[in-house]
Coordinates of C-alpha atoms in Angstrom, one line a residue:
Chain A
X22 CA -8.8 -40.6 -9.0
X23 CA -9.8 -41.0 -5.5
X24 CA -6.6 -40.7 -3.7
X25 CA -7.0 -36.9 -3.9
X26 CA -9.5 -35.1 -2.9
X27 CA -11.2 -33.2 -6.0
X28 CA -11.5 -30.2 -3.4
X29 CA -7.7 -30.6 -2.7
X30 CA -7.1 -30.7 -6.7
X31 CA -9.2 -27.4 -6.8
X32 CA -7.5 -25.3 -4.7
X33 CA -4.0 -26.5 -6.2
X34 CA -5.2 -25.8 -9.8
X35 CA -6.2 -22.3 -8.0
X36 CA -3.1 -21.2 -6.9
X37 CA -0.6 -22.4 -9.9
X38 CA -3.6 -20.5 -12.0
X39 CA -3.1 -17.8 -10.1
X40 CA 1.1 -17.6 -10.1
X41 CA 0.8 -18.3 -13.8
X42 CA -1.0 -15.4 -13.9
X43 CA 1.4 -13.2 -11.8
X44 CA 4.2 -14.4 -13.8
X45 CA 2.9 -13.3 -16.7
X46 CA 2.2 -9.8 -14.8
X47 CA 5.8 -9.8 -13.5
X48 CA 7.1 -10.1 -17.0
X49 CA 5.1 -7.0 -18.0
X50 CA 7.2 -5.7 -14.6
X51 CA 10.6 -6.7 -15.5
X52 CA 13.1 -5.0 -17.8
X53 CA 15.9 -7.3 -18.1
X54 CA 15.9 -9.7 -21.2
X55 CA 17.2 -12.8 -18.6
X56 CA 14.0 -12.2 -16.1
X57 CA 12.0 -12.5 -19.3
X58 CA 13.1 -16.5 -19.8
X59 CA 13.2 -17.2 -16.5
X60 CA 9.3 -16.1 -15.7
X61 CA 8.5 -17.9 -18.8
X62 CA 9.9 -20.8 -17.7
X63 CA 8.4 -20.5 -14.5
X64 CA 5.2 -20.2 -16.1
X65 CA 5.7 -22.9 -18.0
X66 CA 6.4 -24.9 -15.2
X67 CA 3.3 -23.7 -13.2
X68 CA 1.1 -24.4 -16.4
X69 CA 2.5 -28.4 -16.6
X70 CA 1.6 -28.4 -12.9
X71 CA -2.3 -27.2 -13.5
X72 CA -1.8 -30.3 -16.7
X73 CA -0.6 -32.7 -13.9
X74 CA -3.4 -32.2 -11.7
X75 CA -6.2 -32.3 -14.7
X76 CA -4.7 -35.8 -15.2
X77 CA -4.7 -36.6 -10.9
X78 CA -8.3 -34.8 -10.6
X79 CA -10.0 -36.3 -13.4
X80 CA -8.2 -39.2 -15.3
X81 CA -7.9 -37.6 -18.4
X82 CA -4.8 -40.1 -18.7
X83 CA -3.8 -38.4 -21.9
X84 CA -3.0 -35.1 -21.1
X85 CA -0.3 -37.1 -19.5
X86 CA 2.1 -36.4 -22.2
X87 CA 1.3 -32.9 -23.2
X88 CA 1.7 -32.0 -19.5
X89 CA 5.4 -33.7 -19.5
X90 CA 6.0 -31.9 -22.9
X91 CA 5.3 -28.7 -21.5
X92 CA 7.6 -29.0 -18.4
X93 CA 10.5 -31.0 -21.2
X94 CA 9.6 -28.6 -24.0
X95 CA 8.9 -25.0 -22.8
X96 CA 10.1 -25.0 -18.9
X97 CA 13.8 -26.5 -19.8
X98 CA 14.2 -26.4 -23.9
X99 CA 12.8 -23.7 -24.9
X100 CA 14.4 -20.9 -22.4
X101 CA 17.9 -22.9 -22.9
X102 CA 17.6 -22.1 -26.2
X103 CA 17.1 -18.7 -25.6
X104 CA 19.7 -18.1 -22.9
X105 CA 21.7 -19.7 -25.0
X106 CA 21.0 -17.2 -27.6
X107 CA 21.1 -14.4 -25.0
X108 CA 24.8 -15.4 -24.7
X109 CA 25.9 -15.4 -28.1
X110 CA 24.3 -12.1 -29.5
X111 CA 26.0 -10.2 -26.2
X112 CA 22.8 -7.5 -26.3
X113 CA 21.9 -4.9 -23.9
X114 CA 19.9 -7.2 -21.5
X115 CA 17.5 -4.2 -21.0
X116 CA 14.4 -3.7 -22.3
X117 CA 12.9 -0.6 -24.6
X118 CA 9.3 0.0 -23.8
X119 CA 7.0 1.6 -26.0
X120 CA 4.9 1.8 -23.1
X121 CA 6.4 2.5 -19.9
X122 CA 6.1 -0.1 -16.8
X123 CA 3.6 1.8 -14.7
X124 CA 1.2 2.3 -17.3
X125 CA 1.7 -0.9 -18.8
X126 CA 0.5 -2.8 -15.1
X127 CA -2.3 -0.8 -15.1
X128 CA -3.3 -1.6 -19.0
X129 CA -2.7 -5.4 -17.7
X130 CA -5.4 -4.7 -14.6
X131 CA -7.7 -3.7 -17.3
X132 CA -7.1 -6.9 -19.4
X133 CA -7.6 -9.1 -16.6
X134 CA -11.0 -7.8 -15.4
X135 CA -12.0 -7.6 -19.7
X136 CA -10.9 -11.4 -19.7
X137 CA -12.8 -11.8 -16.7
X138 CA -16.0 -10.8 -18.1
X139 CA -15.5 -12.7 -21.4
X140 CA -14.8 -15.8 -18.8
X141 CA -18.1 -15.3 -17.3
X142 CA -20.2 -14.5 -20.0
X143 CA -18.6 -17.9 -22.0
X144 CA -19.3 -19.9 -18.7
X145 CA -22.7 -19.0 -18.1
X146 CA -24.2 -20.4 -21.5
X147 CA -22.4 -24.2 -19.8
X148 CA -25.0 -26.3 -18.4
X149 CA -24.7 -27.8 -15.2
X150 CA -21.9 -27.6 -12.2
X151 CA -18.7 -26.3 -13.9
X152 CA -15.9 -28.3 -12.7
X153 CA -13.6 -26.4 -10.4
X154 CA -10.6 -26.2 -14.1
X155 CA -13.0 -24.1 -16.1
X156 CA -12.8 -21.5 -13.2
X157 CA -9.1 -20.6 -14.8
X158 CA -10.4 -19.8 -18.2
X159 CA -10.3 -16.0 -17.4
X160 CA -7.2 -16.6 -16.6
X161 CA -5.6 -18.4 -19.6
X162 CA -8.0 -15.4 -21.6
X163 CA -6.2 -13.0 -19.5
X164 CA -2.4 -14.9 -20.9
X165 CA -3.3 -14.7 -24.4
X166 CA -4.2 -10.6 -24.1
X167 CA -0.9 -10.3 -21.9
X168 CA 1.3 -11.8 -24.3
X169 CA -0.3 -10.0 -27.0
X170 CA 0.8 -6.9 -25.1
X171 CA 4.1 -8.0 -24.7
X172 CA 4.2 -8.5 -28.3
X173 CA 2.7 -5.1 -29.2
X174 CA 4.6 -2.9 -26.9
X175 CA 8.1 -4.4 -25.8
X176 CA 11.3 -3.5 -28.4
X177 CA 13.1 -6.6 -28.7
X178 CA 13.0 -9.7 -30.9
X179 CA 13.8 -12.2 -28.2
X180 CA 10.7 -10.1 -25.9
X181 CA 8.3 -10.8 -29.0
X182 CA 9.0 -14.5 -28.8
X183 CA 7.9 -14.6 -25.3
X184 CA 4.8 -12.8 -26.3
X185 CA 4.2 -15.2 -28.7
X186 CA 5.1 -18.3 -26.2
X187 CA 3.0 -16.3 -23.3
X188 CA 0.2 -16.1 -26.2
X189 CA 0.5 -19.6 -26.2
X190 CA 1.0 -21.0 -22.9
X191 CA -2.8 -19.1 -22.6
X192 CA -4.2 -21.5 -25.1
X193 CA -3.1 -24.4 -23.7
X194 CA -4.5 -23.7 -20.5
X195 CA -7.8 -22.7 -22.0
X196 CA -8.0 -26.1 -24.2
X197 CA -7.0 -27.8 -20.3
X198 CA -10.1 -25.4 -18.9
X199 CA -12.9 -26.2 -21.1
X200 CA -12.1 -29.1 -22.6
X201 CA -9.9 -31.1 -20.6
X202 CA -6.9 -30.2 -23.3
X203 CA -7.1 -31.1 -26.9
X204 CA -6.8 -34.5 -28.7
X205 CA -2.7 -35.5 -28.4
X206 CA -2.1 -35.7 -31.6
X207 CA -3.0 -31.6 -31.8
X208 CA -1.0 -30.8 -28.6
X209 CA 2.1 -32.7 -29.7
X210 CA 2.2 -31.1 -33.4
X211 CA 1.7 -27.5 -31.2
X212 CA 4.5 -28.9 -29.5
X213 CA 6.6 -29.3 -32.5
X214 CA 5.8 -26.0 -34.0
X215 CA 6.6 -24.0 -30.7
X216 CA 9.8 -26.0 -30.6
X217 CA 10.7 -25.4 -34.3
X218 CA 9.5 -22.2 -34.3
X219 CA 11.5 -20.6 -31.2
X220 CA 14.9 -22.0 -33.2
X221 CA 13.8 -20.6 -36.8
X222 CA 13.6 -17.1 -34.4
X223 CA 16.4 -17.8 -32.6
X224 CA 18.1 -18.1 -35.5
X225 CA 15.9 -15.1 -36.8
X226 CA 17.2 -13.0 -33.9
X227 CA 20.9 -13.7 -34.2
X228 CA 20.8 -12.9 -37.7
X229 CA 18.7 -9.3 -37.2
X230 CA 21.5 -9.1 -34.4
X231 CA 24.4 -9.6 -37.0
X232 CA 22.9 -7.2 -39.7
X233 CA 21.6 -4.2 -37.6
X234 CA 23.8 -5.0 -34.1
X235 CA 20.6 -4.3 -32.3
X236 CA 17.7 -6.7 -31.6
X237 CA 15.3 -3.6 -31.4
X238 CA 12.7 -4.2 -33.5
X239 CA 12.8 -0.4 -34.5
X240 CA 15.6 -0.7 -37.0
X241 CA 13.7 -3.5 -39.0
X242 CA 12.1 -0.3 -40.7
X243 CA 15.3 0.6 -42.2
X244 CA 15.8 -3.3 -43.8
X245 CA 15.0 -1.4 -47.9
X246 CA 17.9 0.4 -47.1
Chain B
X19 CA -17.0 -2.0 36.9
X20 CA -15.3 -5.4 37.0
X21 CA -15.6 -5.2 33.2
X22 CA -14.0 -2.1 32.6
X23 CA -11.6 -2.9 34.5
X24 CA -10.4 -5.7 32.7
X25 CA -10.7 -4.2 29.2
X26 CA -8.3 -1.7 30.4
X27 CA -5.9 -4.3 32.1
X28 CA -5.8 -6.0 28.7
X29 CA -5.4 -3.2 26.9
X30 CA -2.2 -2.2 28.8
X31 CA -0.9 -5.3 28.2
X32 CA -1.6 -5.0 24.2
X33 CA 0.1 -1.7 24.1
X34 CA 3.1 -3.3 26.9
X35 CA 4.0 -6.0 24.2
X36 CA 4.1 -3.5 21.5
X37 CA 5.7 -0.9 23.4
X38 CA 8.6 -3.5 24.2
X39 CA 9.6 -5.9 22.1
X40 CA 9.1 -3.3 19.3
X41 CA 12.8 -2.3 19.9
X42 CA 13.3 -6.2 19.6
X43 CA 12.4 -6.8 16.7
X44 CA 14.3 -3.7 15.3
X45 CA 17.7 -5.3 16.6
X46 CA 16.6 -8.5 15.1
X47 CA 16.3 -7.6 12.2
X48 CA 20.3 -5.2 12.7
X49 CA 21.7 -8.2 14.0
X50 CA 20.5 -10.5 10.8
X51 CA 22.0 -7.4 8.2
X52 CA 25.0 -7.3 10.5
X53 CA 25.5 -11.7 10.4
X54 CA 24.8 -11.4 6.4
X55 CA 27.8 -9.1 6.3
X56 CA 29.7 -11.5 8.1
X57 CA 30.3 -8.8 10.9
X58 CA 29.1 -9.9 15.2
X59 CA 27.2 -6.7 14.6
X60 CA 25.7 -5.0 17.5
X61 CA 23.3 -7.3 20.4
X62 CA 19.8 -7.5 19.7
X63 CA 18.9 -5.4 23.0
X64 CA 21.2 -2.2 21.9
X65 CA 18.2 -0.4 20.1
X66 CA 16.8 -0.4 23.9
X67 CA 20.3 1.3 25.1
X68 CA 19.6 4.2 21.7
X69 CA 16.1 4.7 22.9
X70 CA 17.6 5.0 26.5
X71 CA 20.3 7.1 25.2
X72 CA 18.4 9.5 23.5
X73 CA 16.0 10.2 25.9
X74 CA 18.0 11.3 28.2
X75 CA 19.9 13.7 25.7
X76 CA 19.0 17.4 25.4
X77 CA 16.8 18.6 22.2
X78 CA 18.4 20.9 20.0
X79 CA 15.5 22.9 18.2
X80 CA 16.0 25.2 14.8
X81 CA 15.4 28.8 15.9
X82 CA 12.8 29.0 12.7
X83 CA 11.0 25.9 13.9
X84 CA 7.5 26.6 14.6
X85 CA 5.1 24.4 16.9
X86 CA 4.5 21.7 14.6
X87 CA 7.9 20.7 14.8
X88 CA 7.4 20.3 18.6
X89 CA 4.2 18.0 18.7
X90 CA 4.6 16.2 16.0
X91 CA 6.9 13.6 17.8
X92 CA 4.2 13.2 20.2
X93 CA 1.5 13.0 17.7
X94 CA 3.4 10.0 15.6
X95 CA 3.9 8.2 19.0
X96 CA 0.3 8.7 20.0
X97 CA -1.2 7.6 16.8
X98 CA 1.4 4.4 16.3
X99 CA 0.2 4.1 20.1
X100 CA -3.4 4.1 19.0
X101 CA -2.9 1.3 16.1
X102 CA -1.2 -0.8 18.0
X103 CA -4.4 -0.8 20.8
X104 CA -6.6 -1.9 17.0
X105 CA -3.9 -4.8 15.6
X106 CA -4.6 -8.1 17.1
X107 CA -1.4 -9.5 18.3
X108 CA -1.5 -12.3 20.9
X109 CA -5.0 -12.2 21.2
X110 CA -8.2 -11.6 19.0
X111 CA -10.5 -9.8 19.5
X112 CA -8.7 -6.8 20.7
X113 CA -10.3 -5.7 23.7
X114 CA -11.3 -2.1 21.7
X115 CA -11.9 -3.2 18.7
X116 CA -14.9 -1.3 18.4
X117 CA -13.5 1.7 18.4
X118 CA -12.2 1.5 14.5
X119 CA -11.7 -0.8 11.6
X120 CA -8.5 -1.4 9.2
X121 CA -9.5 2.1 7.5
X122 CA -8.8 3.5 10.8
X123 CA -6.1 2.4 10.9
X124 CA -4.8 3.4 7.2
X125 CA -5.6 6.6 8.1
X126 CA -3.4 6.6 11.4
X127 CA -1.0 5.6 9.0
X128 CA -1.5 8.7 7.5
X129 CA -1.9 11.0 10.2
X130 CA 1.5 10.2 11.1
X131 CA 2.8 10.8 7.9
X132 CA 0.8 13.9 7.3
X133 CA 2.6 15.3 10.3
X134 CA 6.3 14.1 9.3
X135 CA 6.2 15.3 5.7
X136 CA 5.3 18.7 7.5
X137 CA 7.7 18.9 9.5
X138 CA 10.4 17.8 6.9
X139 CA 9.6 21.0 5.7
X140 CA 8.9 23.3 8.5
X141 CA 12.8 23.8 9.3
X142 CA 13.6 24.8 6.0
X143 CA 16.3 23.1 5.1
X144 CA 16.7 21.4 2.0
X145 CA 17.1 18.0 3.0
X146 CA 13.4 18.0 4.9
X147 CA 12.0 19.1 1.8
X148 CA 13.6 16.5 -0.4
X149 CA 12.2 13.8 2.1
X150 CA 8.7 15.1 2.4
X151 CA 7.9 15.1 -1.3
X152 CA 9.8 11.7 -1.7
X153 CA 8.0 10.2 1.0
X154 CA 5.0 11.1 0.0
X155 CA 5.2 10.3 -3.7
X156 CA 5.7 7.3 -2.4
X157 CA 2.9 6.9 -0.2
X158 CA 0.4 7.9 -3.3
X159 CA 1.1 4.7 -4.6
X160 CA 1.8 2.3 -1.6
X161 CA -1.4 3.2 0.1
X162 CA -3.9 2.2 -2.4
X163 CA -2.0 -1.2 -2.8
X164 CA -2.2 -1.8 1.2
X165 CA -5.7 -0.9 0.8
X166 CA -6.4 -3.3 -2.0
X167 CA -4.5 -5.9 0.1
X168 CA -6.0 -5.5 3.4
X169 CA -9.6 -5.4 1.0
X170 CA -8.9 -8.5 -0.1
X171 CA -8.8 -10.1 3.5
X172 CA -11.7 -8.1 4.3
X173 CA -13.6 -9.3 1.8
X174 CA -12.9 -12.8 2.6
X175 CA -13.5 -12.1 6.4
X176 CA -17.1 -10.7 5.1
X177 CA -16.2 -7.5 7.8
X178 CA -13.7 -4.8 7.8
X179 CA -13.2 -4.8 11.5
X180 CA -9.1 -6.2 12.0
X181 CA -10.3 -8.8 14.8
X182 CA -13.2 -10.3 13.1
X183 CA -11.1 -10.9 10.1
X184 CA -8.9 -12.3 12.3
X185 CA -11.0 -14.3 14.4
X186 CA -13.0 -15.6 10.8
X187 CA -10.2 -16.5 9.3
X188 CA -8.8 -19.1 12.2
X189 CA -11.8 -20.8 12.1
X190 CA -11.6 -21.5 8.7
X191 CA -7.8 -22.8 7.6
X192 CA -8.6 -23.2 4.2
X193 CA -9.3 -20.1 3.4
X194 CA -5.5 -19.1 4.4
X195 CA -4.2 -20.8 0.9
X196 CA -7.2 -19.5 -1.3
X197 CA -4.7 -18.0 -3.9
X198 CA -5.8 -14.4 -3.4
X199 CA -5.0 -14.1 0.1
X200 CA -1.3 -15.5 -1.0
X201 CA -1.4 -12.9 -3.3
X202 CA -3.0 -10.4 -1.3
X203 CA 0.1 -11.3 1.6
X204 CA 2.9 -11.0 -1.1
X205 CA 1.8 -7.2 -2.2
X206 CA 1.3 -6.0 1.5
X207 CA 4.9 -7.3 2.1
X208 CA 6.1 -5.4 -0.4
X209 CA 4.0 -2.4 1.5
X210 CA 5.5 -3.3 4.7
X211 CA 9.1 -2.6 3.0
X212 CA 8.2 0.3 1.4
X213 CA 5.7 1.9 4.9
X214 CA 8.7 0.9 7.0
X215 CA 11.8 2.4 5.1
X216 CA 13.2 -0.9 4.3
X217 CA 16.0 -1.7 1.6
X218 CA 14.9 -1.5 -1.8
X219 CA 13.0 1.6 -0.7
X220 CA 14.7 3.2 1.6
X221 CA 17.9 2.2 3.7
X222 CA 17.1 3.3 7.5
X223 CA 20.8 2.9 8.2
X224 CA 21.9 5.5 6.0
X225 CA 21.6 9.4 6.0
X226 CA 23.1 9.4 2.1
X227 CA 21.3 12.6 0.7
X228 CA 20.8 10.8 -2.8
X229 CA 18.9 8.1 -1.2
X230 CA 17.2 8.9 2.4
X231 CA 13.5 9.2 2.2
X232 CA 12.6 8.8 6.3
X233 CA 15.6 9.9 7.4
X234 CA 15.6 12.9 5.7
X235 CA 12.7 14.4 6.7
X236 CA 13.4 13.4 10.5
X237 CA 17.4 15.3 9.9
X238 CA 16.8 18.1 12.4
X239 CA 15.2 15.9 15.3
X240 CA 16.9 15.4 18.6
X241 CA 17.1 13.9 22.3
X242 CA 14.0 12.2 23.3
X243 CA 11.7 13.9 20.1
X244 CA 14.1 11.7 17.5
X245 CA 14.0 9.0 20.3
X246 CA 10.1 9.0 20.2
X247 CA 9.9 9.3 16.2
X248 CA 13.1 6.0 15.7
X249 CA 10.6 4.2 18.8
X250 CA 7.1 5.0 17.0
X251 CA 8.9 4.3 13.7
X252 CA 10.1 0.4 15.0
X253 CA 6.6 0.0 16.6
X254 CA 4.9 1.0 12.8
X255 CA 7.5 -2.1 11.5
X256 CA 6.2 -4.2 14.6
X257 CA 2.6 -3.5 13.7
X258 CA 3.6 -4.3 10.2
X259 CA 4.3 -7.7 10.9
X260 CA 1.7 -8.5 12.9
X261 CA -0.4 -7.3 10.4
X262 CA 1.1 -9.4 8.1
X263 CA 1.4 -12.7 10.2
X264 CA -2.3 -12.5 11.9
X265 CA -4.4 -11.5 9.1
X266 CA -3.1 -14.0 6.4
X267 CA -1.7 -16.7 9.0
X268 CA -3.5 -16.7 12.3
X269 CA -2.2 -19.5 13.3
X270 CA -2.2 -20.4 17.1
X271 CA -3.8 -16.9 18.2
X272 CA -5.5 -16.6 21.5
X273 CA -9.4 -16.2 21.4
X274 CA -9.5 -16.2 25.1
X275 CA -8.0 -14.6 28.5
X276 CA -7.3 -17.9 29.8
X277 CA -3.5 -18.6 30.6
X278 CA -2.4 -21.2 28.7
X279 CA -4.2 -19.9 25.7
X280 CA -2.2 -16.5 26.2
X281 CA 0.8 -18.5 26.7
X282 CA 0.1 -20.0 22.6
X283 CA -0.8 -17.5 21.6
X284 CA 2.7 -15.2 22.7
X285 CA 4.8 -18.2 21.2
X286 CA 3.2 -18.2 17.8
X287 CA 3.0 -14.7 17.8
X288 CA 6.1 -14.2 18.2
X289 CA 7.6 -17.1 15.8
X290 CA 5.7 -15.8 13.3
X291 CA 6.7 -12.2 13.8
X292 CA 10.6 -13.1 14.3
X293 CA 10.2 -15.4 11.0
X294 CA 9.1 -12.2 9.5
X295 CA 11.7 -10.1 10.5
X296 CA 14.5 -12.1 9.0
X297 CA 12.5 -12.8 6.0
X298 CA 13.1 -8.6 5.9
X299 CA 16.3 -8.6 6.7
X300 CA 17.1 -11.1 4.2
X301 CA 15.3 -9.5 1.7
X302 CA 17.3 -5.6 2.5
X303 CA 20.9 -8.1 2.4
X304 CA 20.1 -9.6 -0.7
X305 CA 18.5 -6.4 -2.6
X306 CA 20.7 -3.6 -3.5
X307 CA 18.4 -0.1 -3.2
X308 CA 16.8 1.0 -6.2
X309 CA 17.1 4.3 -8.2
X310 CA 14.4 6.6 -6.8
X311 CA 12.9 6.8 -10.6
X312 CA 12.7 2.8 -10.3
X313 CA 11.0 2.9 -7.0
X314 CA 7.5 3.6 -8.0
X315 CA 7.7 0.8 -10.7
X316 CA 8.4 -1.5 -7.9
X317 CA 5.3 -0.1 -5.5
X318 CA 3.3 -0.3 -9.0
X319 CA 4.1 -4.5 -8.6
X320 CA 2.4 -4.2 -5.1
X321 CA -0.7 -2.2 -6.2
X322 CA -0.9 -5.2 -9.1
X323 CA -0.8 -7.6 -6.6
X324 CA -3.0 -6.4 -4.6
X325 CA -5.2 -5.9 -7.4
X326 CA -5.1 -9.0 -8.7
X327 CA -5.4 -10.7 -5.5
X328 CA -9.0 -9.0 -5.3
X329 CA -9.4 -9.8 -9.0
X330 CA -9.0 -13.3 -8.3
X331 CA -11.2 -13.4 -5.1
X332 CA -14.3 -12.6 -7.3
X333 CA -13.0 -14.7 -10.1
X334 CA -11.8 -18.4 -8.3
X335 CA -14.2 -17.2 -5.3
X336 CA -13.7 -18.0 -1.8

């Protein structure tokens, strides 16, 4: 503490909240299966960032690790992983949308002003000056609606995993928001279960692949067959 | 008197800079494309030699063309003509700047457009017709996102007058990385390439009837009316950029007559602006143009910007 300013530290949470936020909107935007990983890393990267600075602004010394897990874990494991299984299944990179891009932007404008209000109605009952973090808890409430929609409305087994991740990625930035993160021990068992669970579905999705020779979730319907 | 006098001297010179390096900045931006495709490519002065060219070539007008297609090319000019008097460039404030705000000039924007899209179809022939409802498709979506975007910086700027923005926001540095303007910047680029015909739009260096947008709807003009539209058209990009550059970065602008402040403010002004250019031309080299259907998807990401950019205003706050 002190070698920053905590003004300084504001702003820069600020802006990585706010490119986490448009990297979860330009995944909603994208259609191609490799753009998906690469946001979500990108996002994950941005989120270890707004971790990073938690620690510099306010010496919460052990959100140390969870912030290097996140940049070791889901910026560079997790989307090898899934390239990796990109590769081997040789799918259509494209995406099937039950929803169509246009529409589903606007339905994400709509979930960022709902998460907005949430935000403030959650802040207001705080007592006292809010510290300049818990300003990006409409944001991470905004990441967990997002990847819910990703989840509900994109066709693809690999596209629901980065729902699921996106989903994620929101709660760890509202733990960092209004708590300063959780306890380690939680974050690094979350850690482990992201981890194991993206192979289990990788696994999962080269499987469904094998079976169906289609990762569009669609055809699941037809597994009694 | 003495007054008046110097308002108008400095707004000749405003609407001099525009009126000439507009061309400038059009063969910049030809000469990056051309240095990307590893040709020499053209010099940056030719588009001068076209407009020079041009005006000195006889009109050719459609026997069924009716008056509109005579003063519209005066009309675009004109109202490019007028925005460029309202967009601070070297110097803020403007020396008119009362006489309209940024919706103003929107609405310019649209005049111009208005006018084109008619005329597109006022020869009758298929191609016009084809531009016209493409460009303004097109234009539902991109102006509500350059509103949103120009909003945002109003909003900071407390005032929707272009040269107060202006003039706020270079007294106040900060407020230049407060994460809704960033955003705010990146959607009106994305405006800029779609308003100015640029490459994942629009090419302006084709006339391939699958793809032209602009250049179909300007197909019948000739002599000095297509060398008034291609001039009005390079100041629009010009204005563009300045937009961009001295409402999200006023860096090093004039706020007085004095000499060496002028002299600043030209160099920054035009760093900025020549920065811009190549980030454009870049950006058309790098992009391959997108399927017409795909097009509004990719305005949609500007609108959301935008959006967001104003979203986040009221949520992180200023």
């Amino acid at each position: 503490m002190g070698i920053i300013h905590l003004s300084t530290i504001g702003l820069l949470i600020d802006i990585f909240a706010a490119a986490i936020l448009v990297t979860a909107v330009l995944i909603v935007s994208s259609r191609s299966l490799v753009f998906y990983i690469r946001l979500f890393a990108l996002q994950s990267f941005f989120l270890g960032a707004v971790a990073l600075l938690v620690v510099l602004g306010y010496g919460e010394t052990h959100i140390l690790i969870a912030a290097f897990l996140t940049i070791a874990v889901k910026a560079i494991a997790i989307p090898m992983v899934l390239t990796r299984v990109i590769e081997r299944i040789q799918v259509r990179k494209e995406i099937e949308f039950s929803i169509n891009i246009t529409a589903s932007l606007l339905l994400c404008a709509g979930m960022v002003i709902l998460s907005d209000s949430v935000a403030q109605s959650i802040l207001s009952s705080q007592h006292g000056d809010a510290p300049a973090v818990s300003r990006v808890l409409s944001v991470s409430i905004a990441m967990m609606l997002i990847g819910l929609f990703i989840m509900m409305t994109r066709k693809k087994a690999l596209t629901q995993i980065i729902g699921l991740l996106t989903m994620e990625n929101g709660v760890f930035l509202s733990g960092l928001s209004i708590t300063y993160g959780m306890p380690l021990i939680v974050e690094v068992g979350i850690f482990f279960d992201i981890m194991i669970a993206v192979l289990i579905l990788g696994v999962f999705v080269f499987r469904i692949n094998k079976t169906f020779e289609t990762i569009s979730i669609d055809s699941l319907r037809s597994l009694r067959h | 008197m003495n007054d008046t006098f110097e308002m108008i001297l400095a707004s000749a010179f405003q609407l001099f800079l525009v009126l000439a390096s507009a061309p400038l900045i059009s063969g910049i931006i030809k000469k990056t494309k051309a240095r990307f495709q590893r040709r020499r490519g053209a010099s940056v002065v030719q588009p001068y030699f076209d407009l020079a060219k041009l005006l000195r070539k006889e009109v050719v007008v459609s026997p069924v063309a009716s008056w509109l297609f005579r003063i519209t090319p005066y009309l675009v000019f004109a109202s490019t003509l007028v925005i460029a008097l309202l967009v601070p460039t070297v110097v803020t404030p403007v020396p008119l700047h009362w006489i309209g705000d940024i919706i103003t000039v929107i609405y310019l924007f649209a005049l111009g457009r208005f006018f084109v899209a008619l005329v597109g179809l006022d020869t009758g022939s298929a191609f016009g017709g084809l531009g016209s409802s493409r460009e303004m498709s097109i234009a539902s979506i991109i102006e509500p996102a350059m509103m949103l975007a120009i909003f945002t910086a109003a909003v900071t700027a407390g005032s929707t007058n272009l040269s107060i923005i202006v003039a706020r926001l270079s007294s106040t540095p900060v407020a230049m990385l407060n994460p809704a303007h960033l955003l705010a910047f990146s959607g009106l680029f994305i405006v800029t390439i779609a308003e100015t015909g640029r490459v994942p739009v629009d090419n302006p260096a084709t006339h391939l009837e699958l793809t032209m947008i602009h250049e179909a709807m300007i197909l019948e003009y000739s002599g000095r009316y297509l060398a008034l539209i291609e001039w009005a058209s390079q100041m629009k990009l010009m204005v563009f950029l300045a937009l961009l550059s001295n409402m999200f970065f006023p860096v090093g602008i004039a706020t007085t007559w004095s000499p060496w402040a002028l002299l600043v403010g030209s160099a920054a002004f035009f760093c900025k602006i020549i920065v811009l250019a190549v980030i454009v031309a870049v950006v058309e080299s790098t992009n391959a143009k997108l399927r017409l259907f795909r097009v509004p998807e990719f305005l949609m990401v500007a609108f959301i910007l935008s959006f967001l950019a104003l979203i986040l205003f009221f949520i992180i706050g200023a």
